[in-house]
Amino acid sequence: MFPNKLTPGYNLMWESSRMMLPEHREQLLEARREQMEFRYPVLDDDQLMEINRLIVESIEEERAVAITYAEKYGPVEFWGWIQKVNPYEERLKIVNDEDALILSFKRILSVKIS
């Protein structure tokens, strides 16, 4: 038996409209992108104090850190040494063997000393 439009699992949602306007397609894709976007968690004061303590400790002891920070589609981890902290612009610069990252304090989710 050959599948037809009434066969379960065979594209019933779009069967009636084989052609789709570009505007409608873009709306569907935008809705999917919005669902995939990462929502920043709100850190409490204890978590912020711990992040601050670990950053200060890594600078004083010149140890590498692994920082997890928020990107558009999820958390990302970057490791390296903290080279510069700018409290006025609320940013820090992390450098490793291959790359450098300038990161806003607001995007930091967690810090681990390596």
JSON list of C-alpha atoms in Angstrom, two decimals:
[
{"chain": "A", "resi": 1, "resn": "MET", "atom": "CA", "xyz": [0.00, 0.00, 0.00]},
{"chain": "A", "resi": 2, "resn": "PHE", "atom": "CA", "xyz": [1.29, 3.42, -0.96]},
{"chain": "A", "resi": 3, "resn": "PRO", "atom": "CA", "xyz": [1.12, 6.29, 1.56]},
{"chain": "A", "resi": 4, "resn": "ASN", "atom": "CA", "xyz": [-1.34, 9.07, 0.84]},
{"chain": "A", "resi": 5, "resn": "LYS", "atom": "CA", "xyz": [-2.31, 12.28, 2.60]},
{"chain": "A", "resi": 6, "resn": "LEU", "atom": "CA", "xyz": [-4.46, 10.37, 5.11]},
{"chain": "A", "resi": 7, "resn": "THR", "atom": "CA", "xyz": [-1.66, 8.02, 6.15]},
{"chain": "A", "resi": 8, "resn": "PRO", "atom": "CA", "xyz": [-0.60, 8.89, 9.74]},
{"chain": "A", "resi": 9, "resn": "GLY", "atom": "CA", "xyz": [2.75, 10.67, 9.99]},
{"chain": "A", "resi": 10, "resn": "TYR", "atom": "CA", "xyz": [2.84, 11.96, 6.42]},
{"chain": "A", "resi": 11, "resn": "ASN", "atom": "CA", "xyz": [2.95, 15.74, 6.70]},
{"chain": "A", "resi": 12, "resn": "LEU", "atom": "CA", "xyz": [-0.70, 16.33, 7.55]},
{"chain": "A", "resi": 13, "resn": "MET", "atom": "CA", "xyz": [-0.01, 19.78, 8.97]},
{"chain": "A", "resi": 14, "resn": "TRP", "atom": "CA", "xyz": [1.18, 21.24, 5.67]},
{"chain": "A", "resi": 15, "resn": "GLU", "atom": "CA", "xyz": [-0.78, 19.03, 3.27]},
{"chain": "A", "resi": 16, "resn": "SER", "atom": "CA", "xyz": [-3.42, 21.64, 2.50]},
{"chain": "A", "resi": 17, "resn": "SER", "atom": "CA", "xyz": [-0.90, 24.37, 1.71]},
{"chain": "A", "resi": 18, "resn": "ARG", "atom": "CA", "xyz": [1.93, 23.03, -0.34]},
{"chain": "A", "resi": 19, "resn": "MET", "atom": "CA", "xyz": [3.10, 26.52, -1.18]},
{"chain": "A", "resi": 20, "resn": "MET", "atom": "CA", "xyz": [4.00, 28.91, 1.59]},
{"chain": "A", "resi": 21, "resn": "LEU", "atom": "CA", "xyz": [4.59, 32.63, 1.36]},
{"chain": "A", "resi": 22, "resn": "PRO", "atom": "CA", "xyz": [8.12, 33.73, 2.29]},
{"chain": "A", "resi": 23, "resn": "GLU", "atom": "CA", "xyz": [6.69, 35.97, 5.03]},
{"chain": "A", "resi": 24, "resn": "HIS", "atom": "CA", "xyz": [4.93, 33.02, 6.68]},
{"chain": "A", "resi": 25, "resn": "ARG", "atom": "CA", "xyz": [8.02, 30.86, 6.45]},
{"chain": "A", "resi": 26, "resn": "GLU", "atom": "CA", "xyz": [10.09, 33.60, 8.08]},
{"chain": "A", "resi": 27, "resn": "GLN", "atom": "CA", "xyz": [7.54, 33.93, 10.89]},
{"chain": "A", "resi": 28, "resn": "LEU", "atom": "CA", "xyz": [7.72, 30.20, 11.58]},
{"chain": "A", "resi": 29, "resn": "LEU", "atom": "CA", "xyz": [11.53, 30.23, 11.60]},
{"chain": "A", "resi": 30, "resn": "GLU", "atom": "CA", "xyz": [11.59, 33.28, 13.90]},
{"chain": "A", "resi": 31, "resn": "ALA", "atom": "CA", "xyz": [9.22, 31.56, 16.34]},
{"chain": "A", "resi": 32, "resn": "ARG", "atom": "CA", "xyz": [11.54, 28.51, 16.42]},
{"chain": "A", "resi": 33, "resn": "ARG", "atom": "CA", "xyz": [14.58, 30.75, 17.03]},
{"chain": "A", "resi": 34, "resn": "GLU", "atom": "CA", "xyz": [12.84, 32.51, 19.91]},
{"chain": "A", "resi": 35, "resn": "GLN", "atom": "CA", "xyz": [12.02, 29.17, 21.53]},
{"chain": "A", "resi": 36, "resn": "MET", "atom": "CA", "xyz": [15.68, 28.15, 21.29]},
{"chain": "A", "resi": 37, "resn": "GLU", "atom": "CA", "xyz": [17.06, 31.37, 22.81]},
{"chain": "A", "resi": 38, "resn": "PHE", "atom": "CA", "xyz": [18.67, 31.07, 26.22]},
{"chain": "A", "resi": 39, "resn": "ARG", "atom": "CA", "xyz": [17.10, 32.96, 29.11]},
{"chain": "A", "resi": 40, "resn": "TYR", "atom": "CA", "xyz": [19.66, 34.36, 31.53]},
{"chain": "A", "resi": 41, "resn": "PRO", "atom": "CA", "xyz": [19.14, 33.04, 35.06]},
{"chain": "A", "resi": 42, "resn": "VAL", "atom": "CA", "xyz": [19.02, 35.60, 37.86]},
{"chain": "A", "resi": 43, "resn": "LEU", "atom": "CA", "xyz": [21.93, 35.04, 40.23]},
{"chain": "A", "resi": 44, "resn": "ASP", "atom": "CA", "xyz": [21.44, 35.72, 43.91]},
{"chain": "A", "resi": 45, "resn": "ASP", "atom": "CA", "xyz": [23.86, 37.68, 46.10]},
{"chain": "A", "resi": 46, "resn": "ASP", "atom": "CA", "xyz": [25.64, 34.57, 47.40]},
{"chain": "A", "resi": 47, "resn": "GLN", "atom": "CA", "xyz": [26.39, 33.37, 43.89]},
{"chain": "A", "resi": 48, "resn": "LEU", "atom": "CA", "xyz": [27.66, 36.81, 42.87]},
{"chain": "A", "resi": 49, "resn": "MET", "atom": "CA", "xyz": [29.91, 36.99, 45.94]},
{"chain": "A", "resi": 50, "resn": "GLU", "atom": "CA", "xyz": [31.33, 33.53, 45.17]},
{"chain": "A", "resi": 51, "resn": "ILE", "atom": "CA", "xyz": [32.04, 34.52, 41.55]},
{"chain": "A", "resi": 52, "resn": "ASN", "atom": "CA", "xyz": [33.76, 37.70, 42.78]},
{"chain": "A", "resi": 53, "resn": "ARG", "atom": "CA", "xyz": [35.83, 35.77, 45.33]},
{"chain": "A", "resi": 54, "resn": "LEU", "atom": "CA", "xyz": [37.00, 33.24, 42.73]},
{"chain": "A", "resi": 55, "resn": "ILE", "atom": "CA", "xyz": [37.95, 35.97, 40.24]},
{"chain": "A", "resi": 56, "resn": "VAL", "atom": "CA", "xyz": [39.98, 37.83, 42.87]},
{"chain": "A", "resi": 57, "resn": "GLU", "atom": "CA", "xyz": [41.63, 34.60, 44.01]},
{"chain": "A", "resi": 58, "resn": "SER", "atom": "CA", "xyz": [42.57, 33.62, 40.46]},
{"chain": "A", "resi": 59, "resn": "ILE", "atom": "CA", "xyz": [44.14, 37.04, 39.83]},
{"chain": "A", "resi": 60, "resn": "GLU", "atom": "CA", "xyz": [46.10, 37.02, 43.09]},
{"chain": "A", "resi": 61, "resn": "GLU", "atom": "CA", "xyz": [47.40, 33.48, 42.61]},
{"chain": "A", "resi": 62, "resn": "GLU", "atom": "CA", "xyz": [47.75, 33.79, 38.81]},
{"chain": "A", "resi": 63, "resn": "ARG", "atom": "CA", "xyz": [45.72, 30.65, 38.23]},
{"chain": "A", "resi": 64, "resn": "ALA", "atom": "CA", "xyz": [43.61, 29.74, 35.21]},
{"chain": "A", "resi": 65, "resn": "VAL", "atom": "CA", "xyz": [39.83, 29.86, 35.44]},
{"chain": "A", "resi": 66, "resn": "ALA", "atom": "CA", "xyz": [36.99, 28.22, 33.57]},
{"chain": "A", "resi": 67, "resn": "ILE", "atom": "CA", "xyz": [34.19, 30.75, 33.17]},
{"chain": "A", "resi": 68, "resn": "THR", "atom": "CA", "xyz": [30.72, 29.73, 32.07]},
{"chain": "A", "resi": 69, "resn": "TYR", "atom": "CA", "xyz": [28.90, 32.64, 30.46]},
{"chain": "A", "resi": 70, "resn": "ALA", "atom": "CA", "xyz": [25.60, 33.19, 28.69]},
{"chain": "A", "resi": 71, "resn": "GLU", "atom": "CA", "xyz": [25.44, 33.35, 24.91]},
{"chain": "A", "resi": 72, "resn": "LYS", "atom": "CA", "xyz": [22.33, 33.78, 22.79]},
{"chain": "A", "resi": 73, "resn": "TYR", "atom": "CA", "xyz": [21.56, 30.06, 22.44]},
{"chain": "A", "resi": 74, "resn": "GLY", "atom": "CA", "xyz": [22.99, 28.68, 25.67]},
{"chain": "A", "resi": 75, "resn": "PRO", "atom": "CA", "xyz": [25.81, 28.71, 28.18]},
{"chain": "A", "resi": 76, "resn": "VAL", "atom": "CA", "xyz": [29.39, 28.55, 26.89]},
{"chain": "A", "resi": 77, "resn": "GLU", "atom": "CA", "xyz": [32.57, 27.73, 28.81]},
{"chain": "A", "resi": 78, "resn": "PHE", "atom": "CA", "xyz": [35.87, 29.53, 28.23]},
{"chain": "A", "resi": 79, "resn": "TRP", "atom": "CA", "xyz": [39.09, 28.90, 30.12]},
{"chain": "A", "resi": 80, "resn": "GLY", "atom": "CA", "xyz": [42.11, 31.11, 30.50]},
{"chain": "A", "resi": 81, "resn": "TRP", "atom": "CA", "xyz": [43.86, 33.59, 32.72]},
{"chain": "A", "resi": 82, "resn": "ILE", "atom": "CA", "xyz": [42.21, 36.84, 33.72]},
{"chain": "A", "resi": 83, "resn": "GLN", "atom": "CA", "xyz": [44.40, 39.53, 32.25]},
{"chain": "A", "resi": 84, "resn": "LYS", "atom": "CA", "xyz": [42.44, 42.68, 33.02]},
{"chain": "A", "resi": 85, "resn": "VAL", "atom": "CA", "xyz": [39.41, 43.74, 35.04]},
{"chain": "A", "resi": 86, "resn": "ASN", "atom": "CA", "xyz": [37.70, 47.03, 34.22]},
{"chain": "A", "resi": 87, "resn": "PRO", "atom": "CA", "xyz": [35.20, 47.85, 37.02]},
{"chain": "A", "resi": 88, "resn": "TYR", "atom": "CA", "xyz": [34.01, 51.05, 35.32]},
{"chain": "A", "resi": 89, "resn": "GLU", "atom": "CA", "xyz": [32.92, 49.32, 32.12]},
{"chain": "A", "resi": 90, "resn": "GLU", "atom": "CA", "xyz": [32.03, 46.14, 34.08]},
{"chain": "A", "resi": 91, "resn": "ARG", "atom": "CA", "xyz": [34.15, 43.89, 31.87]},
{"chain": "A", "resi": 92, "resn": "LEU", "atom": "CA", "xyz": [37.05, 41.52, 32.19]},
{"chain": "A", "resi": 93, "resn": "LYS", "atom": "CA", "xyz": [39.54, 40.18, 29.68]},
{"chain": "A", "resi": 94, "resn": "ILE", "atom": "CA", "xyz": [40.42, 36.49, 29.68]},
{"chain": "A", "resi": 95, "resn": "VAL", "atom": "CA", "xyz": [43.30, 35.16, 27.60]},
{"chain": "A", "resi": 96, "resn": "ASN", "atom": "CA", "xyz": [44.34, 31.59, 26.82]},
{"chain": "A", "resi": 97, "resn": "ASP", "atom": "CA", "xyz": [46.87, 30.08, 24.40]},
{"chain": "A", "resi": 98, "resn": "GLU", "atom": "CA", "xyz": [44.59, 30.42, 21.38]},
{"chain": "A", "resi": 99, "resn": "ASP", "atom": "CA", "xyz": [42.11, 33.22, 21.97]},
{"chain": "A", "resi": 100, "resn": "ALA", "atom": "CA", "xyz": [41.07, 36.22, 24.06]},
{"chain": "A", "resi": 101, "resn": "LEU", "atom": "CA", "xyz": [37.62, 37.09, 25.35]},
{"chain": "A", "resi": 102, "resn": "ILE", "atom": "CA", "xyz": [36.27, 40.38, 26.68]},
{"chain": "A", "resi": 103, "resn": "LEU", "atom": "CA", "xyz": [33.28, 39.51, 28.82]},
{"chain": "A", "resi": 104, "resn": "SER", "atom": "CA", "xyz": [30.64, 41.60, 30.56]},
{"chain": "A", "resi": 105, "resn": "PHE", "atom": "CA", "xyz": [30.10, 40.87, 34.25]},
{"chain": "A", "resi": 106, "resn": "LYS", "atom": "CA", "xyz": [26.36, 40.47, 33.64]},
{"chain": "A", "resi": 107, "resn": "ARG", "atom": "CA", "xyz": [26.87, 37.47, 31.35]},
{"chain": "A", "resi": 108, "resn": "ILE", "atom": "CA", "xyz": [28.94, 35.42, 33.82]},
{"chain": "A", "resi": 109, "resn": "LEU", "atom": "CA", "xyz": [27.07, 32.40, 35.17]},
{"chain": "A", "resi": 110, "resn": "SER", "atom": "CA", "xyz": [29.81, 30.57, 37.08]},
{"chain": "A", "resi": 111, "resn": "VAL", "atom": "CA", "xyz": [33.56, 30.49, 37.67]},
{"chain": "A", "resi": 112, "resn": "LYS", "atom": "CA", "xyz": [35.82, 27.55, 38.50]},
{"chain": "A", "resi": 113, "resn": "ILE", "atom": "CA", "xyz": [39.52, 27.79, 39.30]},
{"chain": "A", "resi": 114, "resn": "SER", "atom": "CA", "xyz": [41.55, 25.21, 37.36]}
]
